[in-house]
Coordinates of C-alpha atoms and ligand atoms in Angstrom, one line a residue:
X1 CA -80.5 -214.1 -125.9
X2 CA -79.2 -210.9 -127.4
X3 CA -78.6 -208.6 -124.9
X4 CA -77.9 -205.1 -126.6
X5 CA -79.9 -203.0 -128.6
X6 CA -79.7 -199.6 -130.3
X7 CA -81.7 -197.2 -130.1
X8 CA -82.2 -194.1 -132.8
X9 CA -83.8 -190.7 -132.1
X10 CA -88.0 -191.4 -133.7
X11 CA -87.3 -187.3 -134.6
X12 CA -85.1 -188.9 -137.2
X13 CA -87.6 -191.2 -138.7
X14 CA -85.2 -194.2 -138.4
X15 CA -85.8 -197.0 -137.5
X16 CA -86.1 -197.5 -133.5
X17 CA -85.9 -200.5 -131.5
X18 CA -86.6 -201.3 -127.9
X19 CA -85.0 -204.1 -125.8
X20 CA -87.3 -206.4 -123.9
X21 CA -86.2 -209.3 -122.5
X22 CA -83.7 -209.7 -125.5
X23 CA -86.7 -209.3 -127.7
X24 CA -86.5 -206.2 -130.0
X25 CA -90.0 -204.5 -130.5
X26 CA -90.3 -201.4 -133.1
X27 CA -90.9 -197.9 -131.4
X28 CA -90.9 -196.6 -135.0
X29 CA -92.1 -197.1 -138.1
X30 CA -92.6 -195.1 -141.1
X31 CA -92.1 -192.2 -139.0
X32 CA -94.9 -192.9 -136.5
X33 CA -93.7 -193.0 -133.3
X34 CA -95.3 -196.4 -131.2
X35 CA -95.4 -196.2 -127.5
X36 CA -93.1 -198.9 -125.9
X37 CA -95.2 -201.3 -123.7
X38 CA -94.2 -199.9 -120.0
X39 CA -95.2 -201.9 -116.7
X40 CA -96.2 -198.4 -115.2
X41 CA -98.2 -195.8 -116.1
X42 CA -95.8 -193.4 -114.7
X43 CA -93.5 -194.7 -116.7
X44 CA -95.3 -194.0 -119.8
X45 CA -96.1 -190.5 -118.7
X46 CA -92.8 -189.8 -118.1
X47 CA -92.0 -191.3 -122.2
X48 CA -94.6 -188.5 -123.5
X49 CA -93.7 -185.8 -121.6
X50 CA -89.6 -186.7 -123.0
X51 CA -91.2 -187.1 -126.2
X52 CA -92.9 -183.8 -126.2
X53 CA -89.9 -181.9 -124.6
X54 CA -91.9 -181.0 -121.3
X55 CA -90.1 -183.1 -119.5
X56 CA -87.7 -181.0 -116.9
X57 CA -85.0 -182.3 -117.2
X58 CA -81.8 -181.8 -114.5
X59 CA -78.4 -182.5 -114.7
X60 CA -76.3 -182.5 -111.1
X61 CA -72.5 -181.5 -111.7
X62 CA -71.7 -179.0 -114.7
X63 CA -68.1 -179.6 -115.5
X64 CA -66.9 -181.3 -118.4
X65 CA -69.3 -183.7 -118.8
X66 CA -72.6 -182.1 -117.2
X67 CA -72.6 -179.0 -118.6
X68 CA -72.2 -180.2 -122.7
X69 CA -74.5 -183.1 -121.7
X70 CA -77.3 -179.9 -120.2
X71 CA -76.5 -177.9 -123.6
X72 CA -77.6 -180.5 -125.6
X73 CA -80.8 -181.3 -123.7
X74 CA -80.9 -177.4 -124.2
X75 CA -80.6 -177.8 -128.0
X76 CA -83.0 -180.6 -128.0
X77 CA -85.9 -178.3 -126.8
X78 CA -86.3 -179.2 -123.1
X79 CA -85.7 -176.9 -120.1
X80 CA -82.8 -177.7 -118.2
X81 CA -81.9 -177.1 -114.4
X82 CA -78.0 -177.2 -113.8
X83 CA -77.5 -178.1 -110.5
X84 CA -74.0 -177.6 -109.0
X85 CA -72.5 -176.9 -105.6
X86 CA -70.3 -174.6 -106.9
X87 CA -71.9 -171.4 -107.0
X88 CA -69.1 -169.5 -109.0
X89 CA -70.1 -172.3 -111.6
X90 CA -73.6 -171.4 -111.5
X91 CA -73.1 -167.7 -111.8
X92 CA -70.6 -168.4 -114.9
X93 CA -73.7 -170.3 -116.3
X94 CA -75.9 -168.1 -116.0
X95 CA -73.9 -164.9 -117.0
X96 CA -73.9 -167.3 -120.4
X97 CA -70.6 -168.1 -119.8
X98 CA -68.8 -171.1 -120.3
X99 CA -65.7 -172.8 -118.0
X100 CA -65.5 -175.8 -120.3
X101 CA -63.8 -175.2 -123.4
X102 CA -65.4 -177.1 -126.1
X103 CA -68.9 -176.2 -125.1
X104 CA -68.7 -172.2 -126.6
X105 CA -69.9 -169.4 -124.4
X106 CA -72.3 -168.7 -127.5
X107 CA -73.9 -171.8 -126.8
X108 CA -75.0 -171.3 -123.5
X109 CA -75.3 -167.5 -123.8
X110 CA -78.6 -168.7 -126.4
X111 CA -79.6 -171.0 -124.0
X112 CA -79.6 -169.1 -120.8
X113 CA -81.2 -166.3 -122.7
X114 CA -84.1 -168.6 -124.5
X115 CA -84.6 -169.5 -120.6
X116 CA -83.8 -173.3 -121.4
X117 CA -80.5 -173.5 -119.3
X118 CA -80.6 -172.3 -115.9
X119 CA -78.0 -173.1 -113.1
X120 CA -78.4 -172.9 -109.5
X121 CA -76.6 -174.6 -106.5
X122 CA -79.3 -175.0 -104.2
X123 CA -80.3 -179.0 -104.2
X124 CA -84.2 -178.1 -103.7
X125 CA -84.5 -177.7 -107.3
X126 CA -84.8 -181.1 -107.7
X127 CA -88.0 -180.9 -107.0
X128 CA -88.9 -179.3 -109.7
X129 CA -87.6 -181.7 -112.0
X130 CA -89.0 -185.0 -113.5
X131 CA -85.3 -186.4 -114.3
X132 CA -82.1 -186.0 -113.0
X133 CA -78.4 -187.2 -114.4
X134 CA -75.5 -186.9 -112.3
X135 CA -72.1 -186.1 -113.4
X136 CA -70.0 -185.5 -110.5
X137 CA -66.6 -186.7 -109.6
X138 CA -65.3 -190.0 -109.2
X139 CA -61.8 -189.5 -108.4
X140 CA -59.5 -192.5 -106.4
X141 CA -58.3 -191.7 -102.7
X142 CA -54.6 -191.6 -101.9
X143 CA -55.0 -195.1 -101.7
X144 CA -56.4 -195.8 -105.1
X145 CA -59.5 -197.2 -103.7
X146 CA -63.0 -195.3 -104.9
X147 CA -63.9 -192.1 -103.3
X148 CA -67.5 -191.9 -104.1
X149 CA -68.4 -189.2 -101.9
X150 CA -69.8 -186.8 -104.7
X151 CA -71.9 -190.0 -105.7
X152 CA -73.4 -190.3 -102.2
X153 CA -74.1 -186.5 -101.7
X154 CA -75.2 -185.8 -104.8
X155 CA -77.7 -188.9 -104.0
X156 CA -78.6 -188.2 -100.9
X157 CA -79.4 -184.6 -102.3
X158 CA -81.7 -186.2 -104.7
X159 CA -83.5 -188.6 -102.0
X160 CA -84.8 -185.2 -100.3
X161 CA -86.9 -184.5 -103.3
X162 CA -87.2 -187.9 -104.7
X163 CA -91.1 -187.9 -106.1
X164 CA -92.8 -190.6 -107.6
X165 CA -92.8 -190.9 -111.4
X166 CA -89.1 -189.3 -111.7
X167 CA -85.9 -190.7 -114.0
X168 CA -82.6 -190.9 -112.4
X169 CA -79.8 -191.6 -113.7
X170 CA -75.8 -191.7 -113.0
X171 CA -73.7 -191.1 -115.8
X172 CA -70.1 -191.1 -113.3
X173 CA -67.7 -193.5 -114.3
X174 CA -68.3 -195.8 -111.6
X175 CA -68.0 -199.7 -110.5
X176 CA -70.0 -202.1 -111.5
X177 CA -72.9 -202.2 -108.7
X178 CA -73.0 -198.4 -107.9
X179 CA -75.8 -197.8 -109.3
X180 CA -77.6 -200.9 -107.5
X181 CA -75.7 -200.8 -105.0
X182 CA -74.9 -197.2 -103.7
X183 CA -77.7 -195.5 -105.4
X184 CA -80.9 -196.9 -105.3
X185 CA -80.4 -197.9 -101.8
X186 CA -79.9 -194.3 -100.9
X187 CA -83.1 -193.6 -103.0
X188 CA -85.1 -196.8 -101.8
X189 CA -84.6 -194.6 -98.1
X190 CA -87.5 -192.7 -99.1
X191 CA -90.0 -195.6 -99.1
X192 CA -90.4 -195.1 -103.0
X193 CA -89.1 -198.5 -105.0
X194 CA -86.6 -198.1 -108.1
X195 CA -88.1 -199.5 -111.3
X196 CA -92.0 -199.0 -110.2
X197 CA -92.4 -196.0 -108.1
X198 CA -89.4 -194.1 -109.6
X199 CA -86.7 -195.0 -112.5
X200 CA -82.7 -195.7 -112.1
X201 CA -80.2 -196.2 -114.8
X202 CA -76.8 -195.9 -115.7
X203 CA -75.7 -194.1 -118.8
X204 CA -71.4 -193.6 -119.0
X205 CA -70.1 -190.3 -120.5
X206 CA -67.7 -190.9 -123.0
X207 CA -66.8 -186.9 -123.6
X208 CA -63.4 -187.2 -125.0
X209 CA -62.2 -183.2 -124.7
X210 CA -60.1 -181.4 -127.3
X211 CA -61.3 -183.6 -129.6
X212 CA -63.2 -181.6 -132.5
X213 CA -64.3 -184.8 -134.8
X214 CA -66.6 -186.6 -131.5
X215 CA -68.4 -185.1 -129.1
X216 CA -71.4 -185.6 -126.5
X217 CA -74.1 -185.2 -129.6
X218 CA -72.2 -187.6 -132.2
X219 CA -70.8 -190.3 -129.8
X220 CA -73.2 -193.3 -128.7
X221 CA -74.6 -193.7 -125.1
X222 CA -74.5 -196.6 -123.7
X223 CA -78.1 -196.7 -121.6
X224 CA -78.5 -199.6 -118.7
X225 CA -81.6 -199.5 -116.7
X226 CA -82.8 -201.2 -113.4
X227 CA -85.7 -202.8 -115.6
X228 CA -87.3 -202.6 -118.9
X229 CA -89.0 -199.2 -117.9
X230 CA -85.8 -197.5 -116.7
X231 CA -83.9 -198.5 -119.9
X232 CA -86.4 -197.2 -122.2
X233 CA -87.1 -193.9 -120.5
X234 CA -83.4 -193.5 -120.1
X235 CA -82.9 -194.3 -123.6
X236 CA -85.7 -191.8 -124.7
X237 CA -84.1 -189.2 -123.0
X238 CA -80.8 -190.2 -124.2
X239 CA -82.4 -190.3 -127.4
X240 CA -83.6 -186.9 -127.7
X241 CA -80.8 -185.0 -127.8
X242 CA -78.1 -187.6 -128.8
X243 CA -77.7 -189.6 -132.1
X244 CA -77.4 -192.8 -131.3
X245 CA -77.9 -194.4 -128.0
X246 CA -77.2 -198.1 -127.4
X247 CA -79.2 -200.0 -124.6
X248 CA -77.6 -202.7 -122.6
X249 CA -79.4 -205.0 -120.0
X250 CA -78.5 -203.8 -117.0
X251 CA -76.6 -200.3 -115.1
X252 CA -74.0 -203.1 -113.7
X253 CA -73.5 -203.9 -117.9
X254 CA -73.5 -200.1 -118.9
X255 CA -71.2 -199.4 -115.9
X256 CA -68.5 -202.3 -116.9
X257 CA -68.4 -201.1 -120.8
X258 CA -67.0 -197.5 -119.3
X259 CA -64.6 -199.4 -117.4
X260 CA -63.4 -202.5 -120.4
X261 CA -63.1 -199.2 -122.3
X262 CA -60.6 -197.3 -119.8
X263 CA -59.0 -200.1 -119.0
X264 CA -58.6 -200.9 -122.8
X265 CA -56.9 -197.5 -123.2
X266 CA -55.0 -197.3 -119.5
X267 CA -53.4 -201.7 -120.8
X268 CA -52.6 -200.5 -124.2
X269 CA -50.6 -196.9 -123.3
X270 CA -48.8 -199.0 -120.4
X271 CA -47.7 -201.8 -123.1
X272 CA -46.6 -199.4 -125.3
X273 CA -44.7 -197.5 -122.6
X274 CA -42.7 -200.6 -122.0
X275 CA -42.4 -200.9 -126.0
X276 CA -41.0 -197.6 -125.8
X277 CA -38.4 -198.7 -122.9
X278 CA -37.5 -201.2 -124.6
X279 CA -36.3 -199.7 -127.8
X280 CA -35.1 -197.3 -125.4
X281 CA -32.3 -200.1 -124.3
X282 CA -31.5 -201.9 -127.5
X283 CA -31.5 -198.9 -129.1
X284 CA -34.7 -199.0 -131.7
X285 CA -36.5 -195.8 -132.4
X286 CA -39.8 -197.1 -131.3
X287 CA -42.2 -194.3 -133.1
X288 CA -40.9 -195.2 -136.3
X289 CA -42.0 -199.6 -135.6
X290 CA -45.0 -198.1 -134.5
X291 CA -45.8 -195.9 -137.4
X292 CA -44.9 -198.9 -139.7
X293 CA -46.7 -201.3 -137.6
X294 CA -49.9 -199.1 -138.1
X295 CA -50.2 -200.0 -141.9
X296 CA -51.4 -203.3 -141.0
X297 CA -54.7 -202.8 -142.4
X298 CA -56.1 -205.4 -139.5
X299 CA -55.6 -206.6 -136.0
X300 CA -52.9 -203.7 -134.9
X301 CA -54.5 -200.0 -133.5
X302 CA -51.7 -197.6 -132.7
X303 CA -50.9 -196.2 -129.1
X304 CA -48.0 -194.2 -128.0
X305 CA -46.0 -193.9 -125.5
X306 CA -45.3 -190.4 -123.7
X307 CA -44.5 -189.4 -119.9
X308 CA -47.1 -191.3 -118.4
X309 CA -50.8 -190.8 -117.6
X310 CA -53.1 -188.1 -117.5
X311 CA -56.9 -186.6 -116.9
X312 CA -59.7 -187.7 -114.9
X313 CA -60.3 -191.3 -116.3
X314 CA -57.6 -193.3 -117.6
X315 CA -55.2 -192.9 -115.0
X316 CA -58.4 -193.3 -112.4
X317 CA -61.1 -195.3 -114.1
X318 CA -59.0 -199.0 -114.5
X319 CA -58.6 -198.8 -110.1
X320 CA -62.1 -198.7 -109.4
X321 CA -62.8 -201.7 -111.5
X322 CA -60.0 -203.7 -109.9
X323 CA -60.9 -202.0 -106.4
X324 CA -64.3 -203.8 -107.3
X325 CA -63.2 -207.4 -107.9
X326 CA -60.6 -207.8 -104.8
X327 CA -64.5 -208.2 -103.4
X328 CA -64.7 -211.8 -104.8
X329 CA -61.0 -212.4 -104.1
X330 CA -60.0 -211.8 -108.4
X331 CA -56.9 -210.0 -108.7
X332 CA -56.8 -207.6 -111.3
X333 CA -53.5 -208.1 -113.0
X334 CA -53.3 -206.5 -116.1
X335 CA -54.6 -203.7 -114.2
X336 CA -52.1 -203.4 -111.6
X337 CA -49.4 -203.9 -114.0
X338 CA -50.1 -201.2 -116.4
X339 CA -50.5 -198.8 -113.4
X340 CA -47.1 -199.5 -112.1
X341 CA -45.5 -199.4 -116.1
X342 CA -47.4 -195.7 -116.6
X343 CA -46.8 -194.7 -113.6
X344 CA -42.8 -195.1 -113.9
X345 CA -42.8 -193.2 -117.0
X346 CA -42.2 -190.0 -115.1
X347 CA -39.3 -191.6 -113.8
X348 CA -38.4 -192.4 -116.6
X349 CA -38.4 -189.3 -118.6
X350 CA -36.5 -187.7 -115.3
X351 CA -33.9 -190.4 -116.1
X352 CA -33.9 -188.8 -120.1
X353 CA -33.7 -185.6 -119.5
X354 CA -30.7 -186.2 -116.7
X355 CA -28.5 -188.9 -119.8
X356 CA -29.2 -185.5 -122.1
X357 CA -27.7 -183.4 -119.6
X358 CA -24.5 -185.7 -118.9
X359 CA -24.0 -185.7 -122.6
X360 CA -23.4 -181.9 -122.2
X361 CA -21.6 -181.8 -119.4
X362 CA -24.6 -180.5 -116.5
X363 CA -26.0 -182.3 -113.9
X364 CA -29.7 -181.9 -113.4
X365 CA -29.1 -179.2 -109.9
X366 CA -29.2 -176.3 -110.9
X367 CA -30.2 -176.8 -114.1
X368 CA -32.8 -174.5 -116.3
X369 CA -35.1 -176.5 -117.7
X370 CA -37.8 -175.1 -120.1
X371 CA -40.9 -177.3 -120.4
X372 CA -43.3 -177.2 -123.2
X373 CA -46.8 -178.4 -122.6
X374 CA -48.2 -179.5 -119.0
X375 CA -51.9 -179.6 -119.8
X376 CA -52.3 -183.8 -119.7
X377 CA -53.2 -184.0 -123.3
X378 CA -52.6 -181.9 -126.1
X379 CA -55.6 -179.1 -127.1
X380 CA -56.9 -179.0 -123.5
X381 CA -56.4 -177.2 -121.0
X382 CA -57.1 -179.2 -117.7
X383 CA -53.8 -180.9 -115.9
X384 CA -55.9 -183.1 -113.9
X385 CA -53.4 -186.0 -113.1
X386 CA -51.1 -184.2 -115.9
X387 CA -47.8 -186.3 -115.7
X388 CA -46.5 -183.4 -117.2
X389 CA -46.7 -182.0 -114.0
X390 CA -45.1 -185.0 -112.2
X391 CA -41.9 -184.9 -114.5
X392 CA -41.9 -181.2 -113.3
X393 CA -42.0 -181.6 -109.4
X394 CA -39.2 -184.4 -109.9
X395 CA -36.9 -182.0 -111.9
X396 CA -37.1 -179.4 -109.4
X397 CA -36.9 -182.2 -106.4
X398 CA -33.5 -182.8 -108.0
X399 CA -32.9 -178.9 -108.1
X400 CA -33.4 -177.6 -111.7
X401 CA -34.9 -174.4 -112.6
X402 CA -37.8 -175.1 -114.5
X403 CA -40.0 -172.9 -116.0
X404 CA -42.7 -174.0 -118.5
X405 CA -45.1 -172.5 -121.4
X406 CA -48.5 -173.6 -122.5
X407 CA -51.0 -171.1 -123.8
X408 CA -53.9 -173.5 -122.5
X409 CA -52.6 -173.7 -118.9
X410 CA -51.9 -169.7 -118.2
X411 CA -51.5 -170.6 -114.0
X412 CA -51.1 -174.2 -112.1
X413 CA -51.6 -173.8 -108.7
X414 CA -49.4 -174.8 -105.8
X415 CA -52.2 -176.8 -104.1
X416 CA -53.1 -178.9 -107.0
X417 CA -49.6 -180.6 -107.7
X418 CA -46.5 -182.3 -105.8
X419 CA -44.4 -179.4 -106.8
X420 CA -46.4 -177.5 -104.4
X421 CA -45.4 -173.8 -105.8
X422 CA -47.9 -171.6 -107.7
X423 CA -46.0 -171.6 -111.5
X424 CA -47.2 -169.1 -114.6
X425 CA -46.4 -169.9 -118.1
X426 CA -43.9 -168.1 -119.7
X427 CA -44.2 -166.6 -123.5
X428 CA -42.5 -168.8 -125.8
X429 CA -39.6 -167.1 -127.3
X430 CA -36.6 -168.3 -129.6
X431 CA -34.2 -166.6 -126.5
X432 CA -36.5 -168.6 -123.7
X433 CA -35.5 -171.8 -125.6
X434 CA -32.2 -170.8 -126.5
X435 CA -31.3 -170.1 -122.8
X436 CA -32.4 -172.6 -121.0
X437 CA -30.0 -176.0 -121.2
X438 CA -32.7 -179.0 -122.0
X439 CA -35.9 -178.1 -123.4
X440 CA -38.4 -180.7 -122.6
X441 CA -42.0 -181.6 -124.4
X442 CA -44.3 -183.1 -122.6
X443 CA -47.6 -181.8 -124.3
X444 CA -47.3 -181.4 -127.8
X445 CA -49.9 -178.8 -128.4
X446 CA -51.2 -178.3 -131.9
X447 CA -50.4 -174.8 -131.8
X448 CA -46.7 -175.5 -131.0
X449 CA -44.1 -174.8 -133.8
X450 CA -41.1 -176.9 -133.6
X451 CA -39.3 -176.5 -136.9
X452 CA -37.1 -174.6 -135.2
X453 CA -36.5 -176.1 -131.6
X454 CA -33.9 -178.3 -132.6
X455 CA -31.7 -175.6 -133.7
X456 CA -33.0 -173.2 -131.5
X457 CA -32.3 -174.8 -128.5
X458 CA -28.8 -176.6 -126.5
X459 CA -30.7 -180.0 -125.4
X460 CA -34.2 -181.1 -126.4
X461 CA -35.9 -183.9 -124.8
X462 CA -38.9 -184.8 -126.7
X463 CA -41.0 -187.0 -125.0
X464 CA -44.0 -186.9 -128.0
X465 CA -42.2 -187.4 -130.8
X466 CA -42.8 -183.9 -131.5
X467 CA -39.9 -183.5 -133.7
X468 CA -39.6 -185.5 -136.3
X469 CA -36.3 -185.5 -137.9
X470 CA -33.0 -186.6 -136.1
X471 CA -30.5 -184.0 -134.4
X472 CA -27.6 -184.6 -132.5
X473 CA -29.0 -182.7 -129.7
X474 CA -32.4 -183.8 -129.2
X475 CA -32.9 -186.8 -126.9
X476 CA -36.2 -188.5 -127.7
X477 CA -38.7 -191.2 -125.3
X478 CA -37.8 -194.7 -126.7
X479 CA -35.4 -194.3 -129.1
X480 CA -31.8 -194.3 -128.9
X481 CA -29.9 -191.1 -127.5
X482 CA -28.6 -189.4 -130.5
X483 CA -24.9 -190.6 -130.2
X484 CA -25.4 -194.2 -129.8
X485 CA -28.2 -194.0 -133.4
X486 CA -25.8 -191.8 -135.2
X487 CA -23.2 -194.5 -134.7
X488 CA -25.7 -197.5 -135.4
X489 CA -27.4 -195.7 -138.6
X490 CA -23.9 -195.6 -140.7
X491 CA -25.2 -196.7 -143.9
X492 CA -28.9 -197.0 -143.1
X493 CA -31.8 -194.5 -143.0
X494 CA -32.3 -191.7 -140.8
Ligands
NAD1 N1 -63.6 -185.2 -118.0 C1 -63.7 -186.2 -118.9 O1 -63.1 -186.2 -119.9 C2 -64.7 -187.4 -118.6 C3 -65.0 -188.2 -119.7 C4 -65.9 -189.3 -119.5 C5 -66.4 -189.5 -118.2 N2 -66.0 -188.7 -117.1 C6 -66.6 -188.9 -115.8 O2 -67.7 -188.0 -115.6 C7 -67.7 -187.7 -114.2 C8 -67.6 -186.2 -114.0 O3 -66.4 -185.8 -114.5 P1 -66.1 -184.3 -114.9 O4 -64.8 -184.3 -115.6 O5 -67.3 -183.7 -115.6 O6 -65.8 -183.6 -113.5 P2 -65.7 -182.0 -113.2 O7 -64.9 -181.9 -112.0 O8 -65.3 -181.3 -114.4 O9 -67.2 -181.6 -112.9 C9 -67.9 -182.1 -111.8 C10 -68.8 -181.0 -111.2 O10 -69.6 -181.6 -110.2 C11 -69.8 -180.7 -109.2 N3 -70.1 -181.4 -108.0 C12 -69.4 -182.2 -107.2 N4 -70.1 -182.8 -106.2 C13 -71.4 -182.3 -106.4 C14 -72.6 -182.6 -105.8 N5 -72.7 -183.4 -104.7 N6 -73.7 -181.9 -106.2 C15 -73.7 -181.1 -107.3 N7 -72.5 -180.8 -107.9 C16 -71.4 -181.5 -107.5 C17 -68.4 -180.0 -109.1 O11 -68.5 -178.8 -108.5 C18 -68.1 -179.9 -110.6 O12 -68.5 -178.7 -111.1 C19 -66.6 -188.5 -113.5 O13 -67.1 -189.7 -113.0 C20 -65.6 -188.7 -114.7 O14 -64.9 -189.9 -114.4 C21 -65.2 -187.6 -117.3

């Protein structure tokens, strides 16, 4: 039985499908939109009203991925409530402002000003709405087991104004079973049943920020519902405002794509990491076997390695799903394993940037160290789980003076990283580089020019292969340390 279907946007005139049962029924043809054949008549009330945009629609938790997901139910014609407990959030919204760099201000200025986006923290306005999607936090507990406390109170703030007829879904990168599991039961407290009185799905975010080709309009959305009704109202609504939205047969299937997807990511960067050591030793520059192992035109994708993990779901995501299994007794052992490789790799660069310093003499105390790049990827600006910042509160552990620059991260804040201390980035300056003794990258920002940082600088530790040509003084993540390829390239290419 086929168990995935895709469904198009019927504004579009393509053609659009519907999942039943593994049966695919038309919702469109030749432009006319058909009515999918719901079990409820609240169901199918709830389909027209999406279809005709006056459907109010809410979205609970505007940061990264709430508030592009509300601009684009914005842009799609509906009226959108923002709900979020933080109230300097709301007021940013609402002023037309925007805290979330690739949704523009301008964007939500239009909307906020057309009266289709609205943000408020207050919970009640949930009942007001006839769906809600929740995008709140999902982050691991000291102990990497799930903290799904934004889940539950952003649930729980739902059950209060719960009303028959309404569409929720949860688009947190969760465990399979949260939805099921941790949602509707909190909803199912009100008396009303999931699937006939209201409607529960799961829909992952798959936001990847910084990156200008895909965004929450052009990626698919995976869609899972509780039954047939859920998944084609969620899929609607999906629908309506993105391109392409791809239906699944359950929220526990929708749930475990987010997570083969993470985990896909979170496997490959550690195996590469330990590439990357391992050229490190026998002395193999390990960027240049992975460039040339990317022009196999099948069966290879390129990753590369770099100081370890960073942002809100690869580092994160891979724990909950192996959190999850230890339930049935299944160890999760790829999982595990590629946590404790990427998680090393701050160690590891710590270990680089200390070899650099012996070649010239210094010891890591006392040391200036001038870092470029802590946001955890490059053209972002967030340092959630940056290991930039990890590599940082080791060196000054060990006593270095370390200063950084990244125009993207103005400020990190001593209560949101090991090294504790409130930092600013510096200017970047031919004299900054030139006076500090190891220059490190650990973000290698678009905007960053390095044809000069080799010669520029003492010592440069390049953990991105940022530079790309060979100096005696720059130090690179899995390749040999300059010396030891200078001696082995005699007679070869460098
Ligand atoms: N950031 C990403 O790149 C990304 C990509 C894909 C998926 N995700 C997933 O999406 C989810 C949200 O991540 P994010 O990066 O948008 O988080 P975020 O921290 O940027 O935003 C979450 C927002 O939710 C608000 N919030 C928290 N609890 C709330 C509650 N009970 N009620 C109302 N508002 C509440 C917070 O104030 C915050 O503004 C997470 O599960 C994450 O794993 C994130």
């Amino acid at each position: 039985m086929t168990t995935v279907g895709v469904v198009g946007s019927t504004e579009c005139g393509r053609h659009i499908i519907e999942l039943t049962a593994g049966v695919r029924t038309p919702l469109s043809q030749g432009g006319m939109t058909i009515t999918p054949k719901f079990r409820s008549p609240q169901a199918e009330d709830l389909w027209r009203k999406i279809k005709s945009r006056t459907a109010r629609i809410g979205v609970v938790g505007l940061g990264y991925v709430g508030l592009p997901l509300a601009v684009e139910f914005g842009h799609a014609g509906f009226n959108v409530i923002g709900i979020d407990v933080n109230r300097q959030r709301c007021d940013a919204v609402n002023r037309g402002e925007s805290q979330i760099q690739d949704v523009p201000a301008v964007a939500v200025a239009e909307l906020v000003d057309s009266g289709r986006l609205r943000a408020v923290s207050e919970m009640h306005a949930v009942d007001q709405l006839d769906t809600v999607s929740i995008c709140v936090p999902t982050p691991l507990r000291k102990t990497k087991d799930p903290d799904l406390s934004h889940v539950i109170s952003a649930a729980e703030a739902v059950r209060q104004y719960l009303s028959p007829g309404m569409l929720v879904i949860l688009d947190s990168t969760t465990y399979p079973g949260t939805t099921e599991e941790v949602v509707r039961t909190i909803l199912e407290e009100t008396g009303l049943k999931a699937g006939s009185d209201f409607f529960l799905a799961f829909s992952p975010e798959r936001i990847d920020p910084g990156n200008e080709v895909w965004n929450t309009k052009n990626v698919p959305k995976v869609v899972g519902g509780l039954t047939t009704d859920c998944s084609a109202l969620a899929a609607a609504l999906y629908g309506s405002s993105i391109d392409q939205v791809v239906e699944v047969s359950s929220p526990r299937t929708a749930e475990m794509v987010k997570l083969l997807e993470n985990t896909f990511r979170a496997i490959n960067i550690g195996l590469v990491n330990e590439i990357a050591l391992m050229c490190d030793r026998i002395g193999i520059n390990v960027w240049e076997v992975i460039d040339a192992a990317a022009t196999k035109p099948f069966g290879f994708m390129p990753f590369y390695p770099g100081p370890g993990l960073g942002g809100h779901c690869i580092p994160i995501d891979p724990f909950y799903l192996s959190w999850k299994v230890k339930e049935v007794g299944f160890e999760a052992r790829f999982i595990e394993l590629a946590g404790h490789v990427n998680g090393a790799m701050p160690h590891h660069v710590l270990t680089k940037i200390s070899d650099a310093l012996n070649e010239h003499g210094k010891s890591v105390k006392g040391a200036r160290v001038f870092v470029m790049g802590v946001a955890y990827k490059p053209e972002v600006n967030d340092v959630r789980e940056s290991p930039a910042l990890d590599v940082m509160a080791l060196l000054l552990e060990k006593g270095a003076c370390v200063r950084y620059h990244d125009p993207l991260v103005p400020r990190i804040y001593g209560d949101l990283w090991t090294g504790k201390q409130d930092m600013e980035s510096v200017p970047y300056s031919r004299e900054e580089v030139a006076s500090a003794d190891c220059v490190v990258v650990l973000t290698a920002h678009k905007s960053f020019d390095y044809s000069n940082l080799a010669s520029d600088a003492r010592l440069v530790v390049d953990t991105r292969n940022a530079i790309k040509s060979l100096a005696p003084n720059v130090f690179k993540l899995g390749a040999p340390n300059p010396s030891t390829a200078a001696a082995s390239s005699e007679g070869g290419i460098s």
